[in-house]
Amino acid sequence: VLLRHVKAQDHARMVVGVAELDRVLGGGVVPGSVVLIGGDPGIGKSTICLQLCYQLASQGKKILYVSGEESVHQTKLRADRIGESSSDSLYIVNATEIEGILAAVKKFLPDLVVVDSIQVVYAAALSSSAGSVSQVRECAHVLTQLAKQSGISIVLIGHVTKEGTLDGPSVLEHIVDTVLYFEGERFSNYRILRAVKNRFGSTNEIGVFEMGSSGVAEVKN
């Protein structure tokens, strides 16, 4: 088609309700988009994603949290600790095989899916182990295709290596729409969320958070 004949449409975002997070995302989560959140192990990626899920679920959005690294009981304990486990539209499933994840998504038809983490997801058709270059690339590609075809937003959690880069092939950053890094000093309570890629917003914004016993709290000042 001629480019001048294409009608530009504004993306109807899902506003999370956490100002620091919404600003970095560009105003909220775009339906059908794929967001990759990377960071060091233990930095708080799972916690902030769980809080993201609860915020959207409290607005009536249907959320599916795919826990591959922890059992559903461990995730429930984490949610209880941060006081965010009482929603009626936040579902959780323990799965690492990509076909099982796809089956759960097709069954529940959520508005948003969180995959924790992309490094433990694997496709049975590939002989390599989970976390390998081929597995991470294939699974990320399948999930991205799902998001684009269904309009379901997907958040992928990814670990960062000692060198400070995302564990897995660099092509992972090219597949997704938005790449966020959750960073902080080892002995500091403060965390910074920054975007290094965002097809739906600016990469010049940062979000500041403070890690506490009840989860991650935004620092407004």
PDB file of C-alpha atoms in Angstrom:
ATOM      1  CA  VAL A   1       0.000   0.000   0.000  1.00  0.00           C
ATOM      2  CA  LEU A   2       1.026   3.569  -0.372  1.00  0.00           C
ATOM      3  CA  LEU A   3       2.433   4.960   2.837  1.00  0.00           C
ATOM      4  CA  ARG A   4       0.198   8.022   2.561  1.00  0.00           C
ATOM      5  CA  HIS A   5      -2.869   5.744   2.536  1.00  0.00           C
ATOM      6  CA  VAL A   6      -1.965   4.128   5.881  1.00  0.00           C
ATOM      7  CA  LYS A   7      -4.048   5.501   8.756  1.00  0.00           C
ATOM      8  CA  ALA A   8      -1.941   6.206  11.816  1.00  0.00           C
ATOM      9  CA  GLN A   9      -3.538   5.007  15.045  1.00  0.00           C
ATOM     10  CA  ASP A  10      -2.635   5.891  18.617  1.00  0.00           C
ATOM     11  CA  HIS A  11      -1.879   2.858  20.757  1.00  0.00           C
ATOM     12  CA  ALA A  12      -4.362   2.414  23.600  1.00  0.00           C
ATOM     13  CA  ARG A  13      -1.973   1.766  26.464  1.00  0.00           C
ATOM     14  CA  MET A  14      -2.626  -0.078  29.699  1.00  0.00           C
ATOM     15  CA  VAL A  15      -1.616   2.463  32.335  1.00  0.00           C
ATOM     16  CA  VAL A  16      -0.002   0.630  35.242  1.00  0.00           C
ATOM     17  CA  GLY A  17      -0.604   3.312  37.849  1.00  0.00           C
ATOM     18  CA  VAL A  18       3.029   3.470  38.996  1.00  0.00           C
ATOM     19  CA  ALA A  19       4.283   6.797  37.658  1.00  0.00           C
ATOM     20  CA  GLU A  20       7.979   5.860  37.556  1.00  0.00           C
ATOM     21  CA  LEU A  21       7.241   2.686  35.589  1.00  0.00           C
ATOM     22  CA  ASP A  22       4.666   4.235  33.249  1.00  0.00           C
ATOM     23  CA  ARG A  23       7.060   7.045  32.345  1.00  0.00           C
ATOM     24  CA  VAL A  24       9.875   4.666  31.347  1.00  0.00           C
ATOM     25  CA  LEU A  25       7.439   2.584  29.294  1.00  0.00           C
ATOM     26  CA  GLY A  26       6.308   5.697  27.465  1.00  0.00           C
ATOM     27  CA  GLY A  27       2.912   6.013  29.133  1.00  0.00           C
ATOM     28  CA  GLY A  28       1.977   2.419  29.879  1.00  0.00           C
ATOM     29  CA  VAL A  29       2.008  -1.045  28.332  1.00  0.00           C
ATOM     30  CA  VAL A  30       1.050  -1.172  24.653  1.00  0.00           C
ATOM     31  CA  PRO A  31      -1.289  -4.100  23.796  1.00  0.00           C
ATOM     32  CA  GLY A  32       0.515  -6.701  21.673  1.00  0.00           C
ATOM     33  CA  SER A  33       3.952  -5.421  22.639  1.00  0.00           C
ATOM     34  CA  VAL A  34       6.852  -7.446  24.044  1.00  0.00           C
ATOM     35  CA  VAL A  35       8.875  -5.922  26.889  1.00  0.00           C
ATOM     36  CA  LEU A  36      12.175  -7.391  28.075  1.00  0.00           C
ATOM     37  CA  ILE A  37      13.294  -6.533  31.622  1.00  0.00           C
ATOM     38  CA  GLY A  38      16.912  -7.399  32.335  1.00  0.00           C
ATOM     39  CA  GLY A  39      18.978  -7.166  35.483  1.00  0.00           C
ATOM     40  CA  ASP A  40      21.319  -8.944  37.873  1.00  0.00           C
ATOM     41  CA  PRO A  41      19.992 -11.954  39.814  1.00  0.00           C
ATOM     42  CA  GLY A  42      18.246 -10.811  42.992  1.00  0.00           C
ATOM     43  CA  ILE A  43      17.985  -7.172  41.894  1.00  0.00           C
ATOM     44  CA  GLY A  44      14.168  -7.239  42.106  1.00  0.00           C
ATOM     45  CA  LYS A  45      12.983  -8.062  38.566  1.00  0.00           C
ATOM     46  CA  SER A  46      10.434 -10.643  39.696  1.00  0.00           C
ATOM     47  CA  THR A  47       9.196  -8.368  42.476  1.00  0.00           C
ATOM     48  CA  ILE A  48       8.572  -5.340  40.258  1.00  0.00           C
ATOM     49  CA  CYS A  49       6.901  -7.540  37.631  1.00  0.00           C
ATOM     50  CA  LEU A  50       4.643  -9.083  40.271  1.00  0.00           C
ATOM     51  CA  GLN A  51       3.670  -5.594  41.396  1.00  0.00           C
ATOM     52  CA  LEU A  52       3.037  -4.646  37.748  1.00  0.00           C
ATOM     53  CA  CYS A  53       0.723  -7.661  37.443  1.00  0.00           C
ATOM     54  CA  TYR A  54      -1.186  -6.790  40.590  1.00  0.00           C
ATOM     55  CA  GLN A  55      -1.647  -3.162  39.570  1.00  0.00           C
ATOM     56  CA  LEU A  56      -3.146  -4.150  36.217  1.00  0.00           C
ATOM     57  CA  ALA A  57      -5.193  -6.978  37.752  1.00  0.00           C
ATOM     58  CA  SER A  58      -6.697  -4.523  40.236  1.00  0.00           C
ATOM     59  CA  GLN A  59      -7.981  -2.575  37.201  1.00  0.00           C
ATOM     60  CA  GLY A  60      -9.829  -5.658  35.962  1.00  0.00           C
ATOM     61  CA  LYS A  61      -7.163  -6.812  33.497  1.00  0.00           C
ATOM     62  CA  LYS A  62      -6.656 -10.558  33.195  1.00  0.00           C
ATOM     63  CA  ILE A  63      -3.024 -11.423  33.968  1.00  0.00           C
ATOM     64  CA  LEU A  64      -1.077 -14.684  33.625  1.00  0.00           C
ATOM     65  CA  TYR A  65       2.227 -15.009  35.497  1.00  0.00           C
ATOM     66  CA  VAL A  66       4.379 -17.853  34.152  1.00  0.00           C
ATOM     67  CA  SER A  67       6.785 -18.866  36.923  1.00  0.00           C
ATOM     68  CA  GLY A  68       9.558 -21.040  35.532  1.00  0.00           C
ATOM     69  CA  GLU A  69      12.217 -20.534  38.203  1.00  0.00           C
ATOM     70  CA  GLU A  70      10.005 -20.806  41.286  1.00  0.00           C
ATOM     71  CA  SER A  71       7.078 -23.018  42.230  1.00  0.00           C
ATOM     72  CA  VAL A  72       3.635 -21.456  42.511  1.00  0.00           C
ATOM     73  CA  HIS A  73       3.948 -21.734  46.304  1.00  0.00           C
ATOM     74  CA  GLN A  74       7.218 -19.786  46.333  1.00  0.00           C
ATOM     75  CA  THR A  75       5.685 -17.087  44.157  1.00  0.00           C
ATOM     76  CA  LYS A  76       2.655 -16.960  46.475  1.00  0.00           C
ATOM     77  CA  LEU A  77       4.982 -16.392  49.436  1.00  0.00           C
ATOM     78  CA  ARG A  78       6.650 -13.522  47.553  1.00  0.00           C
ATOM     79  CA  ALA A  79       3.263 -12.002  46.730  1.00  0.00           C
ATOM     80  CA  ASP A  80       2.137 -12.328  50.368  1.00  0.00           C
ATOM     81  CA  ARG A  81       5.305 -10.590  51.517  1.00  0.00           C
ATOM     82  CA  ILE A  82       4.629  -7.557  49.345  1.00  0.00           C
ATOM     83  CA  GLY A  83       0.896  -7.711  50.108  1.00  0.00           C
ATOM     84  CA  GLU A  84      -0.260  -8.321  46.551  1.00  0.00           C
ATOM     85  CA  SER A  85      -1.879 -11.759  46.306  1.00  0.00           C
ATOM     86  CA  SER A  86      -5.577 -11.015  46.728  1.00  0.00           C
ATOM     87  CA  SER A  87      -6.576 -10.256  43.118  1.00  0.00           C
ATOM     88  CA  ASP A  88      -9.337 -12.250  41.412  1.00  0.00           C
ATOM     89  CA  SER A  89      -7.837 -11.849  37.921  1.00  0.00           C
ATOM     90  CA  LEU A  90      -4.173 -12.672  38.519  1.00  0.00           C
ATOM     91  CA  TYR A  91      -3.402 -16.268  37.527  1.00  0.00           C
ATOM     92  CA  ILE A  92      -0.132 -18.154  37.941  1.00  0.00           C
ATOM     93  CA  VAL A  93       1.201 -21.270  36.260  1.00  0.00           C
ATOM     94  CA  ASN A  94       4.469 -23.156  36.716  1.00  0.00           C
ATOM     95  CA  ALA A  95       5.754 -24.026  33.227  1.00  0.00           C
ATOM     96  CA  THR A  96       9.023 -24.018  31.311  1.00  0.00           C
ATOM     97  CA  GLU A  97       8.121 -25.849  28.083  1.00  0.00           C
ATOM     98  CA  ILE A  98       7.023 -23.392  25.400  1.00  0.00           C
ATOM     99  CA  GLU A  99       4.085 -25.522  24.242  1.00  0.00           C
ATOM    100  CA  GLY A 100       2.724 -25.651  27.782  1.00  0.00           C
ATOM    101  CA  ILE A 101       2.992 -21.877  28.061  1.00  0.00           C
ATOM    102  CA  LEU A 102       1.175 -21.384  24.759  1.00  0.00           C
ATOM    103  CA  ALA A 103      -1.567 -23.777  25.866  1.00  0.00           C
ATOM    104  CA  ALA A 104      -2.052 -21.837  29.116  1.00  0.00           C
ATOM    105  CA  VAL A 105      -2.231 -18.521  27.249  1.00  0.00           C
ATOM    106  CA  LYS A 106      -4.802 -19.876  24.763  1.00  0.00           C
ATOM    107  CA  LYS A 107      -6.853 -21.276  27.638  1.00  0.00           C
ATOM    108  CA  PHE A 108      -6.977 -18.116  29.772  1.00  0.00           C
ATOM    109  CA  LEU A 109      -6.669 -15.454  27.015  1.00  0.00           C
ATOM    110  CA  PRO A 110      -5.098 -12.874  29.361  1.00  0.00           C
ATOM    111  CA  ASP A 111      -4.418  -9.224  28.632  1.00  0.00           C
ATOM    112  CA  LEU A 112      -0.804  -9.562  29.767  1.00  0.00           C
ATOM    113  CA  VAL A 113       1.633 -12.448  30.292  1.00  0.00           C
ATOM    114  CA  VAL A 114       4.824 -12.321  32.365  1.00  0.00           C
ATOM    115  CA  VAL A 115       7.450 -15.008  31.668  1.00  0.00           C
ATOM    116  CA  ASP A 116       9.910 -15.458  34.556  1.00  0.00           C
ATOM    117  CA  SER A 117      12.397 -16.032  33.062  1.00  0.00           C
ATOM    118  CA  ILE A 118      13.130 -16.430  29.344  1.00  0.00           C
ATOM    119  CA  GLN A 119      16.368 -18.302  30.155  1.00  0.00           C
ATOM    120  CA  VAL A 120      14.516 -21.322  31.612  1.00  0.00           C
ATOM    121  CA  VAL A 121      11.957 -21.653  28.806  1.00  0.00           C
ATOM    122  CA  TYR A 122      12.706 -24.321  26.212  1.00  0.00           C
ATOM    123  CA  ALA A 123      11.228 -25.845  23.054  1.00  0.00           C
ATOM    124  CA  ALA A 124      11.147 -29.647  23.060  1.00  0.00           C
ATOM    125  CA  ALA A 125      11.775 -29.721  19.297  1.00  0.00           C
ATOM    126  CA  LEU A 126      15.303 -28.378  19.860  1.00  0.00           C
ATOM    127  CA  SER A 127      17.982 -30.678  21.243  1.00  0.00           C
ATOM    128  CA  SER A 128      19.899 -27.935  23.065  1.00  0.00           C
ATOM    129  CA  SER A 129      19.344 -27.204  26.738  1.00  0.00           C
ATOM    130  CA  ALA A 130      17.317 -24.322  28.169  1.00  0.00           C
ATOM    131  CA  GLY A 131      19.245 -21.066  28.235  1.00  0.00           C
ATOM    132  CA  SER A 132      21.273 -21.838  25.125  1.00  0.00           C
ATOM    133  CA  VAL A 133      21.452 -19.375  22.252  1.00  0.00           C
ATOM    134  CA  SER A 134      19.114 -21.390  20.031  1.00  0.00           C
ATOM    135  CA  GLN A 135      16.547 -21.999  22.783  1.00  0.00           C
ATOM    136  CA  VAL A 136      16.378 -18.368  23.940  1.00  0.00           C
ATOM    137  CA  ARG A 137      16.098 -17.103  20.372  1.00  0.00           C
ATOM    138  CA  GLU A 138      13.431 -19.618  19.325  1.00  0.00           C
ATOM    139  CA  CYS A 139      11.275 -19.204  22.439  1.00  0.00           C
ATOM    140  CA  ALA A 140      11.468 -15.408  22.300  1.00  0.00           C
ATOM    141  CA  HIS A 141      10.489 -15.520  18.628  1.00  0.00           C
ATOM    142  CA  VAL A 142       7.475 -17.783  19.325  1.00  0.00           C
ATOM    143  CA  LEU A 143       6.270 -15.559  22.175  1.00  0.00           C
ATOM    144  CA  THR A 144       6.706 -12.426  20.063  1.00  0.00           C
ATOM    145  CA  GLN A 145       4.663 -13.962  17.246  1.00  0.00           C
ATOM    146  CA  LEU A 146       1.967 -14.814  19.788  1.00  0.00           C
ATOM    147  CA  ALA A 147       1.880 -11.220  21.025  1.00  0.00           C
ATOM    148  CA  LYS A 148       1.627  -9.734  17.525  1.00  0.00           C
ATOM    149  CA  GLN A 149      -1.085 -12.135  16.362  1.00  0.00           C
ATOM    150  CA  SER A 150      -3.250 -12.053  19.485  1.00  0.00           C
ATOM    151  CA  GLY A 151      -2.724  -8.533  20.820  1.00  0.00           C
ATOM    152  CA  ILE A 152      -1.639  -9.943  24.187  1.00  0.00           C
ATOM    153  CA  SER A 153       1.158  -7.995  25.873  1.00  0.00           C
ATOM    154  CA  ILE A 154       4.117 -10.066  27.034  1.00  0.00           C
ATOM    155  CA  VAL A 155       6.822  -9.194  29.572  1.00  0.00           C
ATOM    156  CA  LEU A 156       9.992 -11.303  29.493  1.00  0.00           C
ATOM    157  CA  ILE A 157      12.371 -11.343  32.449  1.00  0.00           C
ATOM    158  CA  GLY A 158      16.021 -11.859  31.496  1.00  0.00           C
ATOM    159  CA  HIS A 159      19.177 -12.235  33.559  1.00  0.00           C
ATOM    160  CA  VAL A 160      22.298 -10.173  33.006  1.00  0.00           C
ATOM    161  CA  THR A 161      25.813 -11.651  32.818  1.00  0.00           C
ATOM    162  CA  LYS A 162      28.822 -10.442  34.817  1.00  0.00           C
ATOM    163  CA  GLU A 163      29.771  -8.298  31.841  1.00  0.00           C
ATOM    164  CA  GLY A 164      26.490  -6.401  32.182  1.00  0.00           C
ATOM    165  CA  THR A 165      24.855  -7.737  29.021  1.00  0.00           C
ATOM    166  CA  LEU A 166      21.675  -9.775  28.720  1.00  0.00           C
ATOM    167  CA  ASP A 167      22.286 -13.501  29.033  1.00  0.00           C
ATOM    168  CA  GLY A 168      21.565 -15.052  25.654  1.00  0.00           C
ATOM    169  CA  PRO A 169      22.015 -13.886  22.062  1.00  0.00           C
ATOM    170  CA  SER A 170      22.055 -10.202  21.279  1.00  0.00           C
ATOM    171  CA  VAL A 171      19.305 -10.910  18.752  1.00  0.00           C
ATOM    172  CA  LEU A 172      16.948 -11.109  21.745  1.00  0.00           C
ATOM    173  CA  GLU A 173      17.056  -7.324  22.025  1.00  0.00           C
ATOM    174  CA  HIS A 174      16.218  -7.012  18.328  1.00  0.00           C
ATOM    175  CA  ILE A 175      13.171  -9.292  18.591  1.00  0.00           C
ATOM    176  CA  VAL A 176      11.333  -7.433  21.366  1.00  0.00           C
ATOM    177  CA  ASP A 177       9.759  -3.969  21.251  1.00  0.00           C
ATOM    178  CA  THR A 178      11.135  -2.566  24.498  1.00  0.00           C
ATOM    179  CA  VAL A 179      14.272  -3.368  26.497  1.00  0.00           C
ATOM    180  CA  LEU A 180      14.460  -2.185  30.105  1.00  0.00           C
ATOM    181  CA  TYR A 181      17.337  -2.609  32.542  1.00  0.00           C
ATOM    182  CA  PHE A 182      16.719  -2.774  36.294  1.00  0.00           C
ATOM    183  CA  GLU A 183      19.934  -1.722  38.004  1.00  0.00           C
ATOM    184  CA  GLY A 184      21.313  -0.963  41.433  1.00  0.00           C
ATOM    185  CA  GLU A 185      24.349  -1.259  43.671  1.00  0.00           C
ATOM    186  CA  ARG A 186      24.677  -4.508  45.608  1.00  0.00           C
ATOM    187  CA  PHE A 187      24.397  -2.898  49.068  1.00  0.00           C
ATOM    188  CA  SER A 188      22.055  -0.042  48.154  1.00  0.00           C
ATOM    189  CA  ASN A 189      18.271  -0.008  48.503  1.00  0.00           C
ATOM    190  CA  TYR A 190      17.835   2.197  45.441  1.00  0.00           C
ATOM    191  CA  ARG A 191      17.108   0.840  41.966  1.00  0.00           C
ATOM    192  CA  ILE A 192      17.039   2.549  38.580  1.00  0.00           C
ATOM    193  CA  LEU A 193      14.880   1.386  35.685  1.00  0.00           C
ATOM    194  CA  ARG A 194      16.056   2.645  32.309  1.00  0.00           C
ATOM    195  CA  ALA A 195      15.077   1.935  28.726  1.00  0.00           C
ATOM    196  CA  VAL A 196      17.744   1.169  26.140  1.00  0.00           C
ATOM    197  CA  LYS A 197      15.182   0.459  23.413  1.00  0.00           C
ATOM    198  CA  ASN A 198      11.545   1.516  23.126  1.00  0.00           C
ATOM    199  CA  ARG A 199       9.535   1.389  19.915  1.00  0.00           C
ATOM    200  CA  PHE A 200       6.633   3.143  21.645  1.00  0.00           C
ATOM    201  CA  GLY A 201       8.378   5.820  23.649  1.00  0.00           C
ATOM    202  CA  SER A 202      11.547   7.666  24.567  1.00  0.00           C
ATOM    203  CA  THR A 203      14.747   6.095  25.882  1.00  0.00           C
ATOM    204  CA  ASN A 204      15.672   9.299  27.724  1.00  0.00           C
ATOM    205  CA  GLU A 205      13.598   8.612  30.850  1.00  0.00           C
ATOM    206  CA  ILE A 206      14.525   6.713  34.009  1.00  0.00           C
ATOM    207  CA  GLY A 207      12.497   5.445  36.944  1.00  0.00           C
ATOM    208  CA  VAL A 208      13.842   5.492  40.505  1.00  0.00           C
ATOM    209  CA  PHE A 209      12.701   2.907  43.050  1.00  0.00           C
ATOM    210  CA  GLU A 210      13.546   1.868  46.581  1.00  0.00           C
ATOM    211  CA  MET A 211      13.692  -1.792  47.595  1.00  0.00           C
ATOM    212  CA  GLY A 212      12.095  -2.548  50.948  1.00  0.00           C
ATOM    213  CA  SER A 213      10.636  -5.455  52.878  1.00  0.00           C
ATOM    214  CA  SER A 214       7.263  -4.889  51.227  1.00  0.00           C
ATOM    215  CA  GLY A 215       8.552  -4.768  47.656  1.00  0.00           C
ATOM    216  CA  VAL A 216       9.682  -2.002  45.337  1.00  0.00           C
ATOM    217  CA  ALA A 217       8.394   1.519  46.036  1.00  0.00           C
ATOM    218  CA  GLU A 218       8.702   4.407  43.601  1.00  0.00           C
ATOM    219  CA  VAL A 219      10.828   7.386  44.626  1.00  0.00           C
ATOM    220  CA  LYS A 220       8.935  10.454  43.424  1.00  0.00           C
ATOM    221  CA  ASN A 221      11.415  13.074  44.646  1.00  0.00           C
TER     222      ASN A 221
END
